Short mmCIF file of C-alpha atoms in Angstrom, two decimals:
data_model
loop_
_atom_site.label_atom_id
_atom_site.label_comp_id
_atom_site.label_asym_id
_atom_site.label_seq_id
_atom_site.Cartn_x
_atom_site.Cartn_y
_atom_site.Cartn_z
CA MET A 27 -38.24 -44.52 13.96
CA SER A 28 -35.81 -45.07 11.11
CA LEU A 29 -34.18 -42.10 9.40
CA SER A 30 -33.95 -41.66 5.65
CA SER A 31 -30.18 -42.23 5.29
CA GLU A 32 -26.79 -42.06 6.97
CA VAL A 33 -24.36 -39.23 6.24
CA GLY A 34 -20.58 -39.54 6.53
CA VAL A 35 -17.96 -36.79 6.38
CA GLY A 36 -17.85 -36.83 2.58
CA GLU A 37 -21.59 -36.35 2.24
CA LEU A 38 -21.55 -33.80 5.07
CA THR A 39 -18.91 -31.82 3.15
CA ALA A 40 -21.02 -31.93 -0.01
CA ARG A 41 -24.13 -30.77 1.83
CA ILE A 42 -22.27 -27.82 3.35
CA ALA A 43 -20.74 -26.89 -0.01
CA GLY A 44 -24.20 -26.94 -1.57
CA LEU A 45 -25.73 -24.47 0.88
CA ALA A 46 -27.04 -21.30 -0.67
CA VAL A 47 -26.68 -17.93 1.04
CA GLY A 48 -29.34 -17.80 3.78
CA GLU A 49 -29.72 -21.59 4.04
CA ALA A 50 -28.69 -23.50 7.15
CA LEU A 51 -27.74 -27.12 7.75
CA THR A 52 -28.99 -28.16 11.20
CA ILE A 53 -27.55 -30.99 13.29
CA ALA A 54 -29.32 -32.20 16.43
CA GLU A 55 -26.97 -33.72 19.03
CA PHE A 56 -28.21 -35.39 22.24
CA GLN A 57 -26.05 -35.36 25.35
CA ALA A 58 -26.72 -36.82 28.78
CA SER A 59 -28.19 -33.59 30.16
CA GLU A 60 -28.78 -31.34 27.15
CA VAL A 61 -29.69 -31.09 23.48
CA ARG A 62 -27.36 -29.21 21.13
CA ARG A 63 -28.40 -27.55 17.90
CA TRP A 64 -25.59 -27.01 15.44
CA GLN A 65 -26.27 -24.74 12.48
CA VAL A 66 -23.87 -24.34 9.55
CA ARG A 67 -24.24 -21.38 7.21
CA ILE A 68 -22.14 -19.90 4.41
CA ASP A 69 -21.15 -16.32 5.11
CA GLY A 70 -20.80 -13.51 2.57
CA ARG A 71 -17.17 -14.51 1.87
CA GLY A 72 -18.10 -18.12 1.06
CA THR A 73 -16.74 -19.44 4.37
CA PRO A 74 -18.73 -22.12 6.27
CA ARG A 75 -19.54 -20.99 9.80
CA ALA A 76 -20.83 -23.35 12.49
CA LYS A 77 -22.76 -22.16 15.53
CA CYS A 78 -23.85 -24.26 18.48
CA GLU A 79 -26.70 -23.58 20.90
CA SER A 80 -27.79 -25.88 23.71
CA ILE A 81 -30.73 -26.33 26.03
CA GLY A 82 -30.98 -28.47 29.13
CA LEU A 83 -33.34 -31.44 29.06
CA ALA A 84 -35.06 -30.03 32.14
CA ALA A 85 -36.05 -26.94 30.16
CA LEU A 86 -37.82 -29.15 27.62
CA ARG A 87 -40.12 -30.78 30.20
CA ARG A 88 -43.77 -29.93 30.59
CA ASP A 89 -45.60 -31.42 33.57
CA GLY A 90 -42.47 -33.44 34.31
CA VAL A 91 -42.38 -35.06 30.86
CA LEU A 92 -40.13 -34.25 27.89
CA SER A 93 -42.30 -32.21 25.51
CA GLU A 94 -42.21 -32.90 21.79
CA PRO A 95 -43.51 -29.38 20.91
CA GLU A 96 -40.74 -27.82 23.05
CA LEU A 97 -38.11 -29.96 21.34
CA ASP A 98 -39.53 -29.00 17.96
CA ARG A 99 -39.54 -25.34 18.94
CA PHE A 100 -35.86 -25.52 19.91
CA LEU A 101 -34.63 -27.46 16.88
CA ALA A 102 -36.91 -25.54 14.49
CA PRO A 103 -35.70 -27.16 11.24
CA SER A 104 -36.97 -25.24 8.21
CA ASP A 105 -36.24 -28.10 5.81
CA LEU A 106 -35.95 -31.75 6.84
CA ARG A 107 -33.56 -32.29 3.92
CA GLN A 108 -31.17 -29.97 5.78
CA LEU A 109 -31.55 -31.71 9.15
CA LEU A 110 -29.16 -34.33 10.51
CA ILE A 111 -29.62 -36.23 13.75
CA ALA A 112 -26.31 -37.14 15.30
CA GLY A 113 -25.31 -40.55 16.53
CA GLY A 114 -27.40 -43.29 18.03
CA GLU A 115 -29.23 -43.63 21.33
CA ALA A 116 -27.69 -41.73 24.23
CA GLY A 117 -27.38 -44.92 26.27
CA GLY A 118 -28.30 -46.13 29.71
CA GLU A 119 -26.57 -43.25 31.48
CA SER A 120 -29.43 -40.93 30.54
CA PRO A 121 -32.76 -42.55 29.75
CA GLU A 122 -34.25 -39.08 29.23
CA ALA A 123 -31.66 -38.22 26.56
CA ASP A 124 -32.29 -41.59 24.95
CA TYR A 125 -35.99 -40.80 24.90
CA ALA A 126 -35.31 -37.36 23.36
CA TRP A 127 -33.21 -38.97 20.60
CA ARG A 128 -35.95 -41.50 19.76
CA LEU A 129 -38.54 -38.73 19.88
CA ALA A 130 -36.54 -36.70 17.33
CA CYS A 131 -36.09 -39.73 15.06
CA ARG A 132 -39.84 -40.33 15.06
CA ARG A 133 -40.73 -36.63 14.69
CA TYR A 134 -38.23 -36.00 11.86
CA SER A 135 -38.27 -39.28 10.01
CA GLY A 136 -37.43 -37.48 6.77
CA ALA A 137 -34.12 -36.30 8.19
CA SER A 138 -30.76 -38.08 7.82
CA ARG A 139 -28.57 -39.57 10.47
CA LEU A 140 -25.02 -38.29 10.97
CA GLU A 141 -22.67 -41.23 11.34
CA GLY A 142 -21.27 -41.55 14.82
CA GLY A 143 -18.01 -43.30 15.50
CA ALA A 144 -15.31 -41.90 17.74
CA ALA A 145 -15.45 -38.34 16.36
CA SER A 146 -17.71 -35.79 18.02
CA VAL A 147 -20.06 -33.57 16.04
CA ASP A 148 -17.65 -30.69 16.64
CA GLU A 149 -14.75 -32.70 15.18
CA GLN A 150 -16.80 -33.94 12.23
CA LEU A 151 -17.91 -30.39 11.40
CA GLY A 152 -14.33 -29.15 11.69
CA ASP A 153 -13.17 -31.80 9.24
CA ALA A 154 -16.07 -31.33 6.81
CA THR A 155 -15.93 -27.51 6.70
CA ALA A 156 -12.17 -27.70 6.06
CA ARG A 157 -12.79 -29.94 3.04
CA VAL A 158 -15.30 -27.57 1.39
CA PRO A 159 -13.93 -26.18 -1.91
CA LEU A 160 -13.69 -22.41 -2.25
CA SER A 161 -16.78 -20.79 -3.72
CA GLN A 162 -15.04 -17.43 -4.18
CA ARG A 163 -11.61 -16.43 -5.45
CA TYR A 164 -9.01 -15.55 -2.81
CA GLU A 165 -6.66 -12.61 -3.30
CA LEU A 166 -3.83 -11.11 -1.26
CA CYS A 167 -3.91 -7.37 -0.59
CA LEU A 168 -0.70 -5.97 -2.11
CA LEU A 169 0.31 -2.39 -2.81
CA GLU A 170 1.86 -1.08 -6.00
CA ARG A 171 3.57 2.23 -6.70
CA ASP A 172 2.48 3.92 -9.93
CA ARG A 173 4.61 6.20 -12.12
CA SER A 174 3.72 9.25 -10.05
CA GLY A 175 4.91 7.55 -6.85
CA ARG A 176 1.43 7.04 -5.40
CA LEU A 177 0.49 3.77 -3.75
CA HIS A 178 -2.53 1.78 -4.92
CA VAL A 179 -4.00 -1.57 -3.89
CA SER A 180 -3.04 -4.26 -6.40
CA PRO A 181 -4.60 -7.64 -5.48
CA GLN A 182 -2.49 -10.76 -6.02
CA ARG A 183 -4.48 -13.85 -7.03
CA LEU A 184 -4.00 -16.71 -4.58
CA PHE A 185 -6.64 -19.40 -5.12
CA GLU A 186 -9.44 -19.73 -7.68
CA ARG A 187 -12.94 -21.00 -7.06
CA GLY A 188 -12.85 -24.76 -6.45
CA ALA A 189 -9.49 -24.72 -4.66
CA LYS A 190 -9.23 -27.24 -1.82
CA ARG A 191 -7.43 -27.65 1.48
CA GLY A 192 -3.70 -28.13 0.94
CA ASP A 193 -3.47 -26.20 -2.34
CA THR A 194 -0.42 -23.91 -2.53
CA ARG A 195 0.69 -20.86 -4.49
CA ALA A 196 4.22 -19.35 -4.64
CA PHE A 197 4.85 -15.70 -5.54
CA ARG A 198 7.19 -12.81 -4.79
CA VAL A 199 6.55 -9.69 -2.72
CA TYR A 200 8.62 -6.77 -1.51
CA CYS A 201 8.29 -5.70 2.12
CA GLU A 202 9.01 -2.10 3.09
CA PRO A 203 9.92 -1.16 6.69
CA SER A 204 6.82 -1.67 8.81
CA GLY A 205 5.53 -0.26 12.08
CA PRO A 206 5.54 -2.00 15.48
CA ALA A 207 2.70 -4.30 14.41
CA GLY A 208 4.63 -5.53 11.36
CA THR A 209 3.60 -6.28 7.78
CA THR A 210 0.05 -7.53 7.36
CA PHE A 211 -0.92 -10.30 4.96
CA ALA A 212 -4.64 -9.77 4.34
CA VAL A 213 -6.64 -12.27 2.29
CA MET A 214 -9.73 -11.04 0.47
CA ALA A 215 -12.53 -13.02 -1.17
CA ARG A 216 -13.96 -11.86 -4.49
CA ASP A 217 -17.38 -13.15 -5.55
CA GLN A 218 -18.59 -13.56 -9.12
CA ALA A 219 -20.11 -10.08 -9.07
CA GLY A 220 -16.67 -8.61 -8.30
CA HIS A 221 -17.42 -7.64 -4.69
CA THR A 222 -14.63 -8.22 -2.18
CA GLY A 223 -14.49 -8.74 1.56
CA LEU A 224 -11.91 -9.58 4.18
CA VAL A 225 -11.32 -13.27 4.92
CA CYS A 226 -8.36 -13.32 7.31
CA MET A 227 -5.32 -11.28 8.37
CA ALA A 228 -1.97 -12.19 9.91
CA SER A 229 1.07 -10.02 10.66
CA ALA A 230 4.75 -10.22 11.60
CA LYS A 231 7.88 -8.07 11.68
CA VAL A 232 9.30 -9.14 8.32
CA ASN A 233 12.75 -8.06 7.21
CA PRO A 234 12.55 -5.36 4.52
CA GLY A 235 13.34 -6.55 1.01
CA PRO A 236 12.13 -9.14 -1.53
CA HIS A 237 10.63 -12.43 -0.37
CA THR A 238 9.43 -15.57 -2.12
CA VAL A 239 6.25 -16.52 -0.31
CA THR A 240 4.26 -19.75 -0.37
CA ALA A 241 0.56 -19.45 0.47
CA THR A 242 -1.23 -22.61 1.63
CA LEU A 243 -5.00 -22.95 1.81
CA GLN A 244 -5.61 -24.53 5.21
CA ARG A 245 -9.39 -24.42 4.93
CA PRO A 246 -11.99 -21.93 3.69
CA GLY A 247 -11.37 -18.78 5.71
CA LYS A 248 -7.75 -19.58 6.60
CA VAL A 249 -4.55 -19.17 4.56
CA SER A 250 -1.03 -19.58 5.91
CA PHE A 251 2.14 -17.96 4.50
CA GLY A 252 5.65 -19.42 4.53
CA GLY A 253 9.05 -18.21 3.35
CA LEU A 254 9.10 -14.98 5.36
CA GLY A 255 11.61 -16.10 7.95
CA VAL A 256 9.23 -15.43 10.83
CA PRO A 257 5.85 -16.92 11.83
CA LEU A 258 2.75 -14.80 11.32
CA ARG A 259 0.33 -14.16 14.16
CA GLN A 260 -3.40 -13.61 13.80
CA GLU A 261 -4.17 -9.92 13.37
CA THR A 262 -6.62 -8.41 15.87
CA ARG A 263 -6.66 -4.82 14.64
CA LYS A 264 -9.57 -3.55 12.58
CA TRP A 265 -9.25 -3.76 8.80
CA ALA A 266 -10.22 -0.12 8.36
CA ASP A 267 -7.52 0.99 10.80
CA ILE A 268 -4.81 -0.88 8.92
CA ARG A 269 -5.99 0.42 5.55
CA ALA A 270 -5.87 3.97 6.93
CA MET A 271 -2.14 3.53 7.61
CA VAL A 272 -1.26 3.23 3.91
CA PRO A 273 0.64 6.40 2.92
CA GLU A 274 -0.47 8.23 -0.22
CA TRP A 275 3.13 8.34 -1.44
CA LEU A 276 6.06 6.06 -0.82
CA GLY A 277 8.93 8.33 0.12
CA GLY A 278 12.61 7.46 0.14
CA SER A 279 12.40 4.51 -2.26
CA GLY A 280 13.05 3.95 -5.92
CA PRO A 281 15.84 5.50 -7.99
CA VAL A 282 16.00 9.31 -7.93
CA ASN A 283 17.97 11.86 -9.93
CA LEU A 284 18.41 14.86 -7.62
CA ILE A 285 19.12 17.87 -9.85
CA LEU A 286 20.56 20.88 -8.01
CA ALA A 287 20.41 24.16 -9.92
CA VAL A 288 22.49 26.75 -8.07
CA GLU A 289 22.61 30.49 -8.73
CA ILE A 290 26.26 31.65 -8.79
CA CYS A 291 25.87 35.38 -9.54
CA GLY A 292 25.84 38.11 -6.92
CA SER A 293 27.94 38.93 -3.89
CA GLU A 294 30.51 36.50 -2.55
CA ARG A 295 28.49 36.11 0.65
CA LEU A 296 25.23 35.34 -1.17
CA VAL A 297 26.80 32.90 -3.64
CA ALA A 298 28.58 31.16 -0.77
CA ALA A 299 25.23 30.77 1.01
CA HIS A 300 23.66 29.27 -2.14
CA LEU A 301 26.50 26.76 -2.48
CA ASP A 302 26.56 25.86 1.22
CA ARG A 303 22.84 25.10 1.24
CA ALA A 304 23.19 22.92 -1.84
CA ALA A 305 26.07 21.02 -0.21
CA GLN A 306 24.06 20.61 3.00
CA LEU A 307 21.16 19.06 1.09
CA VAL A 308 23.44 16.72 -0.90
CA GLY A 309 25.13 15.49 2.26
CA ASN A 310 21.85 14.95 4.08
CA VAL A 311 20.23 12.98 1.25
CA ALA A 312 23.37 10.95 0.53
CA SER A 313 23.60 9.80 4.16
CA SER A 314 19.90 9.16 4.82
CA ALA A 315 18.18 8.03 1.60
CA GLU A 316 17.02 4.41 1.59
CA GLY A 317 16.77 4.11 -2.19
CA PRO A 318 19.43 4.78 -4.85
CA VAL A 319 20.01 8.51 -5.50
CA SER A 320 22.20 10.01 -8.20
CA PHE A 321 23.13 13.68 -8.17
CA SER A 322 23.26 16.30 -10.91
CA LEU A 323 24.54 19.86 -10.69
CA LEU A 324 23.68 22.84 -12.89
CA ALA A 325 25.18 26.27 -12.24
CA TYR A 326 23.55 29.39 -13.66
CA GLY A 327 24.39 33.08 -13.57
CA ALA A 328 22.84 36.12 -15.20
CA HIS A 329 22.68 37.47 -18.75
CA PRO A 330 25.05 40.49 -18.72
CA HIS A 331 23.05 42.55 -21.26
CA ASN A 332 26.37 44.13 -22.16
CA LEU A 333 27.64 43.85 -25.71
CA ARG A 334 31.20 43.92 -24.47
CA VAL A 335 30.73 40.86 -22.28
CA ASP A 336 30.02 37.31 -23.38
CA ASP A 337 26.79 35.73 -22.19
CA ASP A 338 26.94 33.47 -19.15
CA PRO A 339 25.62 30.04 -20.21
CA VAL A 340 24.24 27.39 -17.86
CA ALA A 341 27.01 24.98 -16.85
CA VAL A 342 26.26 21.27 -16.52
CA LEU A 343 28.87 20.27 -13.95
CA ALA A 344 27.55 16.78 -13.13
CA TRP A 345 24.74 14.53 -14.31
CA THR A 346 23.59 11.40 -12.48
CA GLU A 347 26.84 11.15 -10.55
CA PRO A 348 27.58 9.88 -7.04
CA TYR A 349 27.43 12.58 -4.41
CA GLN A 350 31.22 12.96 -4.01
CA PRO A 351 31.90 14.62 -7.41
CA VAL A 352 28.98 16.99 -6.82
CA LEU A 353 30.32 18.06 -3.43
CA ALA A 354 33.74 18.57 -5.02
CA GLN A 355 32.26 20.80 -7.75
CA LEU A 356 30.38 22.85 -5.15
CA SER A 357 33.66 23.41 -3.28
CA VAL A 358 35.33 24.62 -6.47
CA LEU A 359 32.50 27.05 -7.15
CA ARG A 360 32.72 28.38 -3.62
CA ARG A 361 36.42 29.21 -4.05
CA GLN A 362 35.65 30.96 -7.36
CA ALA A 363 32.76 33.06 -6.00
CA VAL A 364 34.91 36.09 -5.23
CA ASP A 365 36.21 36.26 -8.80
CA ARG A 366 32.87 36.28 -10.66
CA PRO A 367 31.79 39.66 -12.10
CA ASP A 368 28.10 40.58 -11.94
CA HIS A 369 26.90 42.83 -14.79
CA TYR A 370 23.09 42.60 -14.43
CA THR A 371 21.65 42.22 -10.95
CA ARG A 372 17.88 42.14 -11.39
CA ALA A 373 17.43 38.55 -12.66
CA ALA A 374 19.20 35.25 -13.18
CA ASN A 375 19.17 32.65 -15.98
CA ILE A 376 16.53 30.44 -14.39
CA GLU A 377 14.65 30.22 -17.68
CA CYS A 378 17.75 28.92 -19.48
CA MET A 379 18.47 26.50 -16.62
CA LEU A 380 14.95 25.06 -16.94
CA GLY A 381 15.42 24.69 -20.68
CA GLN A 382 18.74 22.92 -20.15
CA ALA A 383 17.23 20.55 -17.57
CA ALA A 384 14.27 19.78 -19.84
CA GLY A 385 16.61 18.96 -22.73
CA LEU A 386 18.84 16.71 -20.63
CA LEU A 387 15.91 14.79 -19.21
CA ARG A 388 14.28 14.40 -22.60
CA ASP A 389 17.51 13.08 -24.15
CA GLY A 390 18.07 10.74 -21.24
CA HIS A 391 21.69 11.76 -20.76
CA GLY A 392 23.74 14.70 -19.56
CA GLY A 393 26.93 16.50 -20.41
CA VAL A 394 29.04 13.82 -18.71
CA GLY A 395 27.47 11.01 -20.72
CA HIS A 396 25.67 9.11 -17.94
CA GLN A 397 22.29 7.50 -18.42
CA SER A 398 19.47 8.53 -16.10
CA SER A 399 18.10 4.93 -15.96
CA GLY A 400 14.46 5.99 -15.54
CA ALA A 401 15.10 7.61 -12.15
CA ARG A 402 12.47 9.99 -10.81
CA PRO A 403 13.76 13.54 -11.35
CA VAL A 404 13.74 16.03 -8.48
CA LEU A 405 14.70 19.63 -9.29
CA VAL A 406 15.91 21.83 -6.45
CA THR A 407 16.63 25.46 -7.37
CA VAL A 408 18.88 27.37 -4.97
CA GLY A 409 19.03 31.10 -5.56
CA SER A 410 17.67 34.56 -4.84
CA ARG A 411 16.79 36.27 -8.12
CA VAL A 412 13.77 35.90 -10.37
CA PRO A 413 14.11 34.55 -13.95
CA PHE A 414 14.47 36.73 -17.02
CA PRO A 415 11.16 37.12 -18.87
CA ALA A 416 10.85 35.92 -22.46
CA TRP A 417 10.11 39.52 -23.45
CA ARG A 418 10.69 42.77 -21.64
CA ASP A 419 8.32 43.07 -18.71
CA PRO A 420 6.51 46.45 -18.87
CA VAL A 421 5.81 46.33 -15.10
CA THR A 422 9.20 45.36 -13.66
CA GLU A 423 11.14 46.56 -16.73
CA ILE A 424 13.46 43.56 -16.33
CA LEU A 425 15.26 42.99 -19.61
CA PRO A 426 14.35 39.81 -21.49
CA CYS A 427 16.29 36.59 -21.98
CA PRO A 428 18.37 37.05 -25.17
CA GLY A 429 17.06 33.71 -26.41
CA HIS A 430 13.48 34.63 -25.41
CA ASN A 431 13.21 31.48 -23.34
CA ASP A 432 9.92 31.24 -21.44
CA TRP A 433 10.48 29.93 -17.91
CA ARG A 434 6.80 29.15 -17.44
CA GLY A 435 6.73 27.12 -20.64
CA PHE A 436 9.82 25.09 -19.70
CA LEU A 437 8.48 24.46 -16.20
CA GLN A 438 5.19 23.21 -17.60
CA ARG A 439 7.05 21.02 -20.09
CA LEU A 440 8.98 19.38 -17.26
CA LYS A 441 5.73 18.66 -15.41
CA ASP A 442 4.03 17.30 -18.53
CA GLU A 443 6.91 15.09 -19.64
CA HIS A 444 7.81 13.84 -16.13
CA PRO A 445 4.63 13.35 -14.06
CA ARG A 446 6.59 11.91 -11.13
CA MET A 447 8.93 14.91 -10.95
CA THR A 448 8.93 17.04 -7.81
CA PHE A 449 10.16 20.62 -7.39
CA GLY A 450 11.87 22.30 -4.46
CA ALA A 451 13.19 25.83 -3.94
CA ILE A 452 15.67 27.25 -1.45
CA CYS A 453 15.24 30.98 -1.86
CA GLY A 454 17.20 33.91 -0.51
CA GLY A 455 14.97 36.49 -2.17
CA ASP A 456 11.24 37.02 -2.46
CA ARG A 457 9.74 33.57 -1.77
CA GLY A 458 6.31 34.99 -2.61
CA ALA A 459 7.30 35.77 -6.20
CA GLU A 460 5.42 33.68 -8.75
CA ALA A 461 8.54 32.02 -10.09
CA TRP A 462 9.77 30.89 -6.68
CA ARG A 463 6.32 29.66 -5.66
CA LEU A 464 6.19 27.45 -8.75
CA LEU A 465 9.81 26.34 -8.49
CA GLY A 466 9.03 25.27 -4.91
CA ALA A 467 5.69 23.64 -5.69
CA ASP A 468 6.48 20.60 -3.50
CA ALA A 469 8.97 22.00 -0.99
CA THR A 470 10.20 25.49 -0.19
CA ALA A 471 12.70 26.80 2.32
CA ASP A 472 14.44 30.01 3.32
CA LEU A 473 18.10 30.33 2.43
CA ILE A 474 19.07 31.37 5.95
CA VAL A 475 17.00 28.82 7.88
CA LEU A 476 16.93 25.42 6.17
CA ASP A 477 15.68 22.20 7.72
CA ALA A 478 17.37 19.99 5.14
CA TRP A 479 15.82 16.79 6.47
CA GLN A 480 12.24 18.12 6.33
CA PHE A 481 12.90 19.69 2.94
CA ALA A 482 14.13 16.36 1.55
CA THR A 483 11.17 14.56 3.10
CA ASP A 484 8.71 16.94 1.43
CA LEU A 485 10.34 16.06 -1.90
CA ARG A 486 9.92 12.33 -1.10
CA LEU A 487 13.68 11.86 -1.06
CA LEU A 488 13.52 10.57 2.50
CA ARG A 489 10.90 8.61 4.39
CA PRO A 490 8.94 10.67 6.93
CA PRO A 491 9.34 9.58 10.57
CA GLY A 492 6.69 7.13 11.58
CA GLU A 493 5.68 6.40 7.97
CA HIS A 494 5.29 2.68 7.59
CA VAL A 495 3.86 0.49 4.86
CA PRO A 496 1.43 -2.00 6.44
CA PHE A 497 1.06 -4.33 3.43
CA PRO A 498 3.57 -6.02 1.11
CA LEU A 499 4.29 -4.49 -2.29
CA VAL A 500 4.22 -6.05 -5.73
CA ASP A 501 7.79 -7.12 -6.54
CA ARG A 502 8.48 -6.13 -10.15
#
């Protein structure tokens, strides 16, 4: 009736840690009125999982006697080396349970005995599974914004294979404003083949901003996070649903250089409308943007194509300034609108404006000597006329730019040299013209009817309503 050996919590931990995928450690436990079969398996994330099934002693009787074949059918151990029989005899309270225990000891003499003591099988398994070292690396699901402004998953290493209960790891994250459910801290396991799977998730309404977080391995399958100022609660939403909430772009964050290029040729009424729309956009962005925004202002007119009149160069009136000087310059231009002569009315110096903007961005400074500090450039063109062609257009017969500047070439150069750059157009003319379609590649609006908030949102200057970031970001 003797068993091969006795197993304590240390040996139980080692046996669980040594289980291969698909193997099960079985523990037979005998209670006064039932037999319990505990099975411990390692899931696909390397986490030990214990499952308990029970059967009443009455169900094991045949002809009024406890049946050994029925007991064997219920316990069904595939390998006696992976079978433990819990405790000692059930005691005088249940002679039938005592008989079942002795029957199992005789039937499975090659099995081991799980040490008894005061702890139940449930408690011993809880302790042993918590002690098992990690068999897969744990990572935290973080997001990172690339140079183009797109968000990508960037896993943060937490614990390597072999890590044990109580191990800690400190790191920094940045939390963006989150939705009603809060920011989710999702732990993933990565096996040696590089495959990942969800281990656990917890969420809370964390204050936006940088945080120094301490992760603590509580047991395989459970990691806690401290340093956030609020406790995390277990997340019950589906992983796929949370992942689907990640926006493609992160709007309204990061430094931005908003470049306004305003057409100042034409009638007083039209120029005033151009300037008013530019001022409206500046005011809206300045009051609502979450991230730092600097403002630049270029004013362009039209080549006169008159030998008696000097050319009208692009004026750089502000570069990476606060919004107040830009609004002041726009007010000055509005007062001067009535005094500006207009010698050629079919086009405006958009091509020269694009060349000027490309040169300023390439040099990293503007006419007022301020550094752009790596801010994402956003070009908003406010006007009504089309650009001058590099050479005389035989279809429209618009005269060429005297410097033969190619607006398409400068526009492409801006896109090539500044992949994160976005382009918006507020047009009082033909919005379907090729130039205005390209100038408004990311956002376009009519001069008369402008939803400045939506326009700024399309340019990723402001955060769209309801856009939340469900995961923390890498804090660089």
